[in-house]
Amino acid sequence: MRKPMMAGNWKMNKTINEAVDLARAIREQVNDVDNVDRVVCPPFIDLPMVSSELMGSNIAVGAQNMHWEASGAFTGEISAPMLKNLATYVILGHSERRQFFCESDETVNKKALAALAAGLTPIICVGESLAQNEAGETQAFVSGQVKAALAGFTAEQMADIVIAYEPIWAIGTGKAATAQQANDICGGVVRQSVGELLGDEAAATIRILYGGSTNDKNIREIMEQPDIDGALIGGAALKVESYASMVQQTSEVYAAA
Ligand code: PGA
């Protein structure tokens, strides 16, 4: 059975002190929920303090981006080897980075390969816009993103890759996809595409998250879906109450399964 994951994407929120406080509160509340992987992804500048606050805990740390080169003349960038002792995960190709920072399928693929080579687990984001959704292009577009992101990977590596399906129209809007819609795309498009590319076993192994306006009210139904293995959580991950509740509810769903 795939282990569920609740990953908090803190985006450009939390000063160092605020980040440490939130990490400590999360540790206090959900350190012992061992049937759910818990991941917090603060801004780069917060990583050293947050990772030291969480040292020895069961809460993992992730970054929100990285460059594909290991070092060099790339002003303002951070590489995988720099993240190595601070993070175990790295979010790649979030729609905000694709939209505002010119990330493409090609750079996302380069970053994913570099992350895995450095021992980081990539959380690769895919998802269609509202216009694409309304034009009936979701399946073809998301499948294309998945296949492009995974170019050059082997089936065995899918145990160390996470994909987050995040429809852009659901991110930060309060309008989550229905649990059924999310499951249809996570299973019928994302997992299906991994299978077409790398075979059935790879498809059965890879963890697929849903993201977009998840919260403590809708997470239970989402986590009851067979093809959804967790959530990439934005706004609701910034408060310990909602994040901890989402971890607890996921734990209950999986304990009962
Ligand atoms: P949201 O963000 O939960 O605030 O919609 C999700 C994300 O962008 O990862």
mmCIF file of C-alpha atoms and ligand atoms in Angstrom:
data_model
loop_
_atom_site.group_PDB
_atom_site.id
_atom_site.type_symbol
_atom_site.label_atom_id
_atom_site.label_comp_id
_atom_site.label_asym_id
_atom_site.label_seq_id
_atom_site.Cartn_x
_atom_site.Cartn_y
_atom_site.Cartn_z
ATOM 1 C CA MET A 1 0.000 0.000 0.000
ATOM 2 C CA ARG A 2 1.279 3.487 -0.848
ATOM 3 C CA LYS A 3 1.956 5.576 2.246
ATOM 4 C CA PRO A 4 -0.107 8.768 2.273
ATOM 5 C CA MET A 5 1.577 12.170 2.397
ATOM 6 C CA MET A 6 0.434 15.541 3.687
ATOM 7 C CA ALA A 7 2.867 18.106 2.276
ATOM 8 C CA GLY A 8 2.569 21.756 3.228
ATOM 9 C CA ASN A 9 3.633 24.251 0.582
ATOM 10 C CA TRP A 10 4.224 27.414 2.582
ATOM 11 C CA LYS A 11 4.932 29.432 -0.592
ATOM 12 C CA MET A 12 6.302 32.952 0.116
ATOM 13 C CA ASN A 13 5.002 33.033 3.683
ATOM 14 C CA LYS A 14 6.619 32.996 7.145
ATOM 15 C CA THR A 15 9.649 34.899 8.372
ATOM 16 C CA ILE A 16 12.320 32.781 10.004
ATOM 17 C CA ASN A 17 10.815 33.195 13.472
ATOM 18 C CA GLU A 18 7.287 32.472 12.253
ATOM 19 C CA ALA A 19 8.504 29.424 10.355
ATOM 20 C CA VAL A 20 10.273 28.000 13.393
ATOM 21 C CA ASP A 21 7.166 28.564 15.528
ATOM 22 C CA LEU A 22 4.944 26.792 13.007
ATOM 23 C CA ALA A 23 7.391 23.893 12.615
ATOM 24 C CA ARG A 24 7.562 23.480 16.389
ATOM 25 C CA ALA A 25 3.779 23.516 16.724
ATOM 26 C CA ILE A 26 3.426 20.938 13.952
ATOM 27 C CA ARG A 27 6.008 18.738 15.635
ATOM 28 C CA GLU A 28 4.148 18.999 18.939
ATOM 29 C CA GLN A 29 0.852 18.002 17.359
ATOM 30 C CA VAL A 30 1.596 15.364 14.721
ATOM 31 C CA ASN A 31 5.042 13.947 15.407
ATOM 32 C CA ASP A 32 3.617 10.556 16.343
ATOM 33 C CA VAL A 33 1.155 9.986 13.475
ATOM 34 C CA ASP A 34 3.339 7.392 11.853
ATOM 35 C CA ASN A 35 1.068 6.095 9.062
ATOM 36 C CA VAL A 36 1.231 9.457 7.233
ATOM 37 C CA ASP A 37 4.330 11.129 5.765
ATOM 38 C CA ARG A 38 4.368 14.733 6.965
ATOM 39 C CA VAL A 39 6.386 17.263 4.966
ATOM 40 C CA VAL A 40 6.773 21.015 5.419
ATOM 41 C CA CYS A 41 8.139 23.147 2.567
ATOM 42 C CA PRO A 42 9.140 26.606 3.805
ATOM 43 C CA PRO A 43 10.931 29.330 1.800
ATOM 44 C CA PHE A 44 14.666 28.737 1.196
ATOM 45 C CA ILE A 45 15.741 31.274 3.816
ATOM 46 C CA ASP A 46 13.809 29.394 6.527
ATOM 47 C CA LEU A 47 15.222 25.963 5.688
ATOM 48 C CA PRO A 48 18.257 25.910 8.017
ATOM 49 C CA MET A 49 16.286 26.923 11.122
ATOM 50 C CA VAL A 50 13.255 24.783 10.299
ATOM 51 C CA SER A 51 15.353 21.721 9.580
ATOM 52 C CA SER A 52 17.250 22.187 12.817
ATOM 53 C CA GLU A 53 13.968 22.653 14.717
ATOM 54 C CA LEU A 54 12.694 19.384 13.217
ATOM 55 C CA MET A 55 15.930 17.431 13.665
ATOM 56 C CA GLY A 56 15.204 14.070 15.259
ATOM 57 C CA SER A 57 11.467 14.411 14.575
ATOM 58 C CA ASN A 58 9.333 12.451 12.139
ATOM 59 C CA ILE A 59 8.465 15.567 10.138
ATOM 60 C CA ALA A 60 10.359 15.914 6.858
ATOM 61 C CA VAL A 61 11.431 19.142 5.202
ATOM 62 C CA GLY A 62 11.139 20.114 1.543
ATOM 63 C CA ALA A 63 12.222 23.055 -0.599
ATOM 64 C CA GLN A 64 9.927 24.769 -3.088
ATOM 65 C CA ASN A 65 12.281 24.930 -6.064
ATOM 66 C CA MET A 66 15.927 24.410 -7.114
ATOM 67 C CA HIS A 67 18.194 24.836 -10.128
ATOM 68 C CA TRP A 68 19.231 21.828 -12.204
ATOM 69 C CA GLU A 69 22.962 22.626 -12.197
ATOM 70 C CA ALA A 70 25.027 21.729 -9.132
ATOM 71 C CA SER A 71 26.863 25.070 -9.017
ATOM 72 C CA GLY A 72 27.978 27.960 -11.198
ATOM 73 C CA ALA A 73 27.082 31.420 -12.455
ATOM 74 C CA PHE A 74 23.319 31.403 -11.797
ATOM 75 C CA THR A 75 22.693 34.474 -9.658
ATOM 76 C CA GLY A 76 19.954 34.023 -7.120
ATOM 77 C CA GLU A 77 19.591 30.273 -7.606
ATOM 78 C CA ILE A 78 19.934 27.326 -5.191
ATOM 79 C CA SER A 79 21.173 23.865 -6.210
ATOM 80 C CA ALA A 80 20.320 20.330 -5.137
ATOM 81 C CA PRO A 81 23.662 19.733 -3.347
ATOM 82 C CA MET A 82 23.034 22.933 -1.334
ATOM 83 C CA LEU A 83 19.657 21.574 -0.227
ATOM 84 C CA LYS A 84 20.898 18.103 0.526
ATOM 85 C CA ASN A 85 21.462 18.433 4.267
ATOM 86 C CA LEU A 86 18.471 20.703 4.797
ATOM 87 C CA ALA A 87 15.694 18.953 2.880
ATOM 88 C CA THR A 88 14.573 15.525 1.715
ATOM 89 C CA TYR A 89 11.930 16.731 -0.741
ATOM 90 C CA VAL A 90 11.739 19.470 -3.336
ATOM 91 C CA ILE A 91 8.591 20.800 -5.030
ATOM 92 C CA LEU A 92 9.224 21.250 -8.758
ATOM 93 C CA GLY A 93 7.215 22.900 -11.511
ATOM 94 C CA HIS A 94 4.508 24.392 -9.322
ATOM 95 C CA SER A 95 2.038 26.237 -11.562
ATOM 96 C CA GLU A 96 3.044 29.543 -9.956
ATOM 97 C CA ARG A 97 6.618 28.905 -11.090
ATOM 98 C CA ARG A 98 5.503 27.848 -14.551
ATOM 99 C CA GLN A 99 3.269 30.945 -14.811
ATOM 100 C CA PHE A 100 5.415 33.660 -13.201
ATOM 101 C CA PHE A 101 8.978 32.350 -13.599
ATOM 102 C CA CYS A 102 8.940 30.822 -17.064
ATOM 103 C CA GLU A 103 9.387 27.208 -16.006
ATOM 104 C CA SER A 104 8.746 24.744 -18.801
ATOM 105 C CA ASP A 105 8.254 21.003 -19.074
ATOM 106 C CA GLU A 106 11.895 20.824 -20.141
ATOM 107 C CA THR A 107 13.322 22.672 -17.119
ATOM 108 C CA VAL A 108 11.032 20.740 -14.769
ATOM 109 C CA ASN A 109 12.401 17.498 -16.214
ATOM 110 C CA LYS A 110 16.013 18.684 -15.838
ATOM 111 C CA LYS A 111 15.338 19.701 -12.248
ATOM 112 C CA ALA A 112 13.642 16.400 -11.428
ATOM 113 C CA LEU A 113 16.570 14.388 -12.798
ATOM 114 C CA ALA A 114 19.046 16.552 -10.859
ATOM 115 C CA ALA A 115 17.014 16.299 -7.664
ATOM 116 C CA LEU A 116 16.863 12.520 -7.737
ATOM 117 C CA ALA A 117 20.550 12.254 -8.648
ATOM 118 C CA ALA A 118 21.334 14.321 -5.535
ATOM 119 C CA GLY A 119 19.142 12.129 -3.334
ATOM 120 C CA LEU A 120 16.181 14.513 -3.035
ATOM 121 C CA THR A 121 12.635 13.296 -3.672
ATOM 122 C CA PRO A 122 10.924 15.548 -6.208
ATOM 123 C CA ILE A 123 7.256 16.501 -5.833
ATOM 124 C CA ILE A 124 6.464 17.334 -9.459
ATOM 125 C CA CYS A 125 3.415 19.536 -10.020
ATOM 126 C CA VAL A 126 1.107 19.286 -13.014
ATOM 127 C CA GLY A 127 -2.332 20.700 -13.724
ATOM 128 C CA GLU A 128 -4.473 22.483 -16.268
ATOM 129 C CA SER A 129 -5.797 26.053 -16.379
ATOM 130 C CA LEU A 130 -9.468 26.957 -16.235
ATOM 131 C CA ALA A 131 -9.469 27.698 -19.980
ATOM 132 C CA GLN A 132 -7.930 24.312 -20.761
ATOM 133 C CA ASN A 133 -10.395 22.625 -18.438
ATOM 134 C CA GLU A 134 -13.367 24.309 -20.076
ATOM 135 C CA ALA A 135 -12.040 23.474 -23.526
ATOM 136 C CA GLY A 136 -11.896 19.777 -22.626
ATOM 137 C CA GLU A 137 -8.098 19.710 -22.863
ATOM 138 C CA THR A 138 -7.349 18.518 -19.321
ATOM 139 C CA GLN A 139 -6.490 14.914 -20.094
ATOM 140 C CA ALA A 140 -4.176 15.574 -23.020
ATOM 141 C CA PHE A 141 -2.461 18.495 -21.314
ATOM 142 C CA VAL A 142 -1.863 16.819 -17.950
ATOM 143 C CA SER A 143 -0.739 13.592 -19.595
ATOM 144 C CA GLY A 144 1.751 15.574 -21.677
ATOM 145 C CA GLN A 145 3.105 17.301 -18.572
ATOM 146 C CA VAL A 146 3.540 13.987 -16.754
ATOM 147 C CA LYS A 147 5.324 12.289 -19.627
ATOM 148 C CA ALA A 148 7.589 15.287 -20.233
ATOM 149 C CA ALA A 149 8.513 15.542 -16.546
ATOM 150 C CA LEU A 150 9.399 11.837 -16.352
ATOM 151 C CA ALA A 151 11.508 11.633 -19.525
ATOM 152 C CA GLY A 152 14.736 9.783 -18.813
ATOM 153 C CA PHE A 153 13.575 8.110 -15.595
ATOM 154 C CA THR A 154 13.363 4.376 -14.986
ATOM 155 C CA ALA A 155 10.400 2.440 -13.613
ATOM 156 C CA GLU A 156 12.321 1.635 -10.418
ATOM 157 C CA GLN A 157 12.799 5.332 -9.687
ATOM 158 C CA MET A 158 9.046 5.901 -9.412
ATOM 159 C CA ALA A 159 9.186 4.794 -5.763
ATOM 160 C CA ASP A 160 11.158 8.000 -5.120
ATOM 161 C CA ILE A 161 9.037 10.392 -7.159
ATOM 162 C CA VAL A 162 5.838 12.124 -6.135
ATOM 163 C CA ILE A 163 3.483 13.832 -8.563
ATOM 164 C CA ALA A 164 1.005 16.466 -7.415
ATOM 165 C CA TYR A 165 -2.024 17.062 -9.613
ATOM 166 C CA GLU A 166 -3.042 20.661 -8.984
ATOM 167 C CA PRO A 167 -5.649 22.151 -11.315
ATOM 168 C CA ILE A 168 -4.752 25.841 -11.537
ATOM 169 C CA TRP A 169 -8.395 26.860 -11.184
ATOM 170 C CA ALA A 170 -8.495 25.189 -7.766
ATOM 171 C CA ILE A 171 -5.327 26.706 -6.294
ATOM 172 C CA GLY A 172 -6.022 29.357 -3.686
ATOM 173 C CA THR A 173 -9.558 29.871 -4.969
ATOM 174 C CA GLY A 174 -11.533 27.987 -2.341
ATOM 175 C CA LYS A 175 -12.965 25.913 -5.206
ATOM 176 C CA ALA A 176 -11.380 22.495 -4.841
ATOM 177 C CA ALA A 177 -12.023 19.856 -7.456
ATOM 178 C CA THR A 178 -14.581 17.375 -6.183
ATOM 179 C CA ALA A 179 -13.030 14.258 -4.692
ATOM 180 C CA GLN A 180 -14.363 12.311 -7.659
ATOM 181 C CA GLN A 181 -12.950 14.747 -10.248
ATOM 182 C CA ALA A 182 -9.577 14.749 -8.493
ATOM 183 C CA ASN A 183 -9.500 10.964 -8.344
ATOM 184 C CA ASP A 184 -10.448 10.667 -12.008
ATOM 185 C CA ILE A 185 -7.474 12.761 -13.094
ATOM 186 C CA CYS A 186 -5.017 11.351 -10.526
ATOM 187 C CA GLY A 187 -5.912 7.809 -11.574
ATOM 188 C CA GLY A 188 -7.213 8.017 -15.119
ATOM 189 C CA VAL A 189 -4.656 10.509 -16.378
ATOM 190 C CA VAL A 190 -1.592 10.821 -14.112
ATOM 191 C CA ARG A 191 -1.265 7.182 -13.018
ATOM 192 C CA GLN A 192 -2.383 6.002 -16.437
ATOM 193 C CA SER A 193 0.319 8.117 -18.117
ATOM 194 C CA VAL A 194 3.014 6.783 -15.798
ATOM 195 C CA GLY A 195 1.845 3.287 -16.749
ATOM 196 C CA GLU A 196 2.007 4.035 -20.472
ATOM 197 C CA LEU A 197 5.500 5.420 -20.065
ATOM 198 C CA LEU A 198 7.042 2.998 -17.559
ATOM 199 C CA GLY A 199 4.690 0.068 -17.017
ATOM 200 C CA ASP A 200 2.041 -1.122 -14.574
ATOM 201 C CA GLU A 201 4.326 -1.616 -11.610
ATOM 202 C CA ALA A 202 5.675 1.934 -11.872
ATOM 203 C CA ALA A 203 2.103 3.210 -12.065
ATOM 204 C CA ALA A 204 1.113 1.239 -8.984
ATOM 205 C CA THR A 205 4.148 2.471 -7.030
ATOM 206 C CA ILE A 206 4.248 6.204 -7.677
ATOM 207 C CA ARG A 207 2.552 8.450 -5.138
ATOM 208 C CA ILE A 208 0.097 10.962 -6.549
ATOM 209 C CA LEU A 209 -1.134 13.915 -4.508
ATOM 210 C CA TYR A 210 -4.028 16.232 -5.158
ATOM 211 C CA GLY A 211 -3.597 19.961 -4.509
ATOM 212 C CA GLY A 212 -5.907 22.971 -4.784
ATOM 213 C CA SER A 213 -8.023 24.382 -1.942
ATOM 214 C CA THR A 214 -7.726 21.316 0.258
ATOM 215 C CA ASN A 215 -8.616 21.955 3.895
ATOM 216 C CA ASP A 216 -9.764 20.232 7.064
ATOM 217 C CA LYS A 217 -13.335 20.120 5.737
ATOM 218 C CA ASN A 218 -12.734 18.348 2.425
ATOM 219 C CA ILE A 219 -9.616 16.264 3.079
ATOM 220 C CA ARG A 220 -11.371 13.163 4.383
ATOM 221 C CA GLU A 221 -13.395 12.603 1.234
ATOM 222 C CA ILE A 222 -10.360 13.325 -0.929
ATOM 223 C CA MET A 223 -8.226 10.849 1.015
ATOM 224 C CA GLU A 224 -10.896 8.167 0.711
ATOM 225 C CA GLN A 225 -10.296 8.080 -3.053
ATOM 226 C CA PRO A 226 -8.278 5.083 -4.245
ATOM 227 C CA ASP A 227 -5.922 6.922 -6.600
ATOM 228 C CA ILE A 228 -5.133 9.907 -4.361
ATOM 229 C CA ASP A 229 -2.183 9.301 -2.046
ATOM 230 C CA GLY A 230 -2.073 12.636 -0.290
ATOM 231 C CA ALA A 231 -2.318 16.375 -0.651
ATOM 232 C CA LEU A 232 -0.068 19.307 -1.471
ATOM 233 C CA ILE A 233 -1.573 21.931 0.800
ATOM 234 C CA GLY A 234 -1.155 25.688 0.439
ATOM 235 C CA GLY A 235 -3.234 28.004 2.632
ATOM 236 C CA ALA A 236 -4.438 25.339 5.061
ATOM 237 C CA ALA A 237 -0.817 24.322 5.795
ATOM 238 C CA LEU A 238 -0.013 27.756 7.239
ATOM 239 C CA LYS A 239 -2.015 27.146 10.405
ATOM 240 C CA VAL A 240 -1.180 24.301 12.738
ATOM 241 C CA GLU A 241 -4.846 23.604 13.557
ATOM 242 C CA SER A 242 -5.924 22.914 9.981
ATOM 243 C CA TYR A 243 -2.715 21.119 8.979
ATOM 244 C CA ALA A 244 -2.736 18.859 12.040
ATOM 245 C CA SER A 245 -6.403 18.057 11.504
ATOM 246 C CA MET A 246 -5.688 17.056 7.897
ATOM 247 C CA VAL A 247 -2.876 14.757 9.029
ATOM 248 C CA GLN A 248 -5.127 13.205 11.696
ATOM 249 C CA GLN A 249 -8.016 12.632 9.315
ATOM 250 C CA THR A 250 -5.712 11.040 6.747
ATOM 251 C CA SER A 251 -4.317 8.796 9.439
ATOM 252 C CA GLU A 252 -7.856 7.694 10.363
ATOM 253 C CA VAL A 253 -8.787 6.985 6.749
ATOM 254 C CA TYR A 254 -5.699 4.816 6.270
ATOM 255 C CA ALA A 255 -6.006 3.083 9.637
ATOM 256 C CA ALA A 256 -9.518 2.007 8.621
ATOM 257 C CA ALA A 257 -8.494 0.916 5.110
HETATM 258 P P1 PGA B 1 -3.966 25.977 -1.874
HETATM 259 O O1 PGA B 1 -2.568 25.812 -2.642
HETATM 260 O O2 PGA B 1 -4.115 24.763 -0.980
HETATM 261 O O3 PGA B 1 -3.846 27.245 -1.100
HETATM 262 O O4 PGA B 1 -5.040 26.022 -2.910
HETATM 263 C C1 PGA B 1 -2.127 24.564 -3.082
HETATM 264 C C2 PGA B 1 -0.812 24.694 -3.822
HETATM 265 O O5 PGA B 1 -0.623 25.655 -4.570
HETATM 266 O O6 PGA B 1 0.082 23.839 -3.672
#
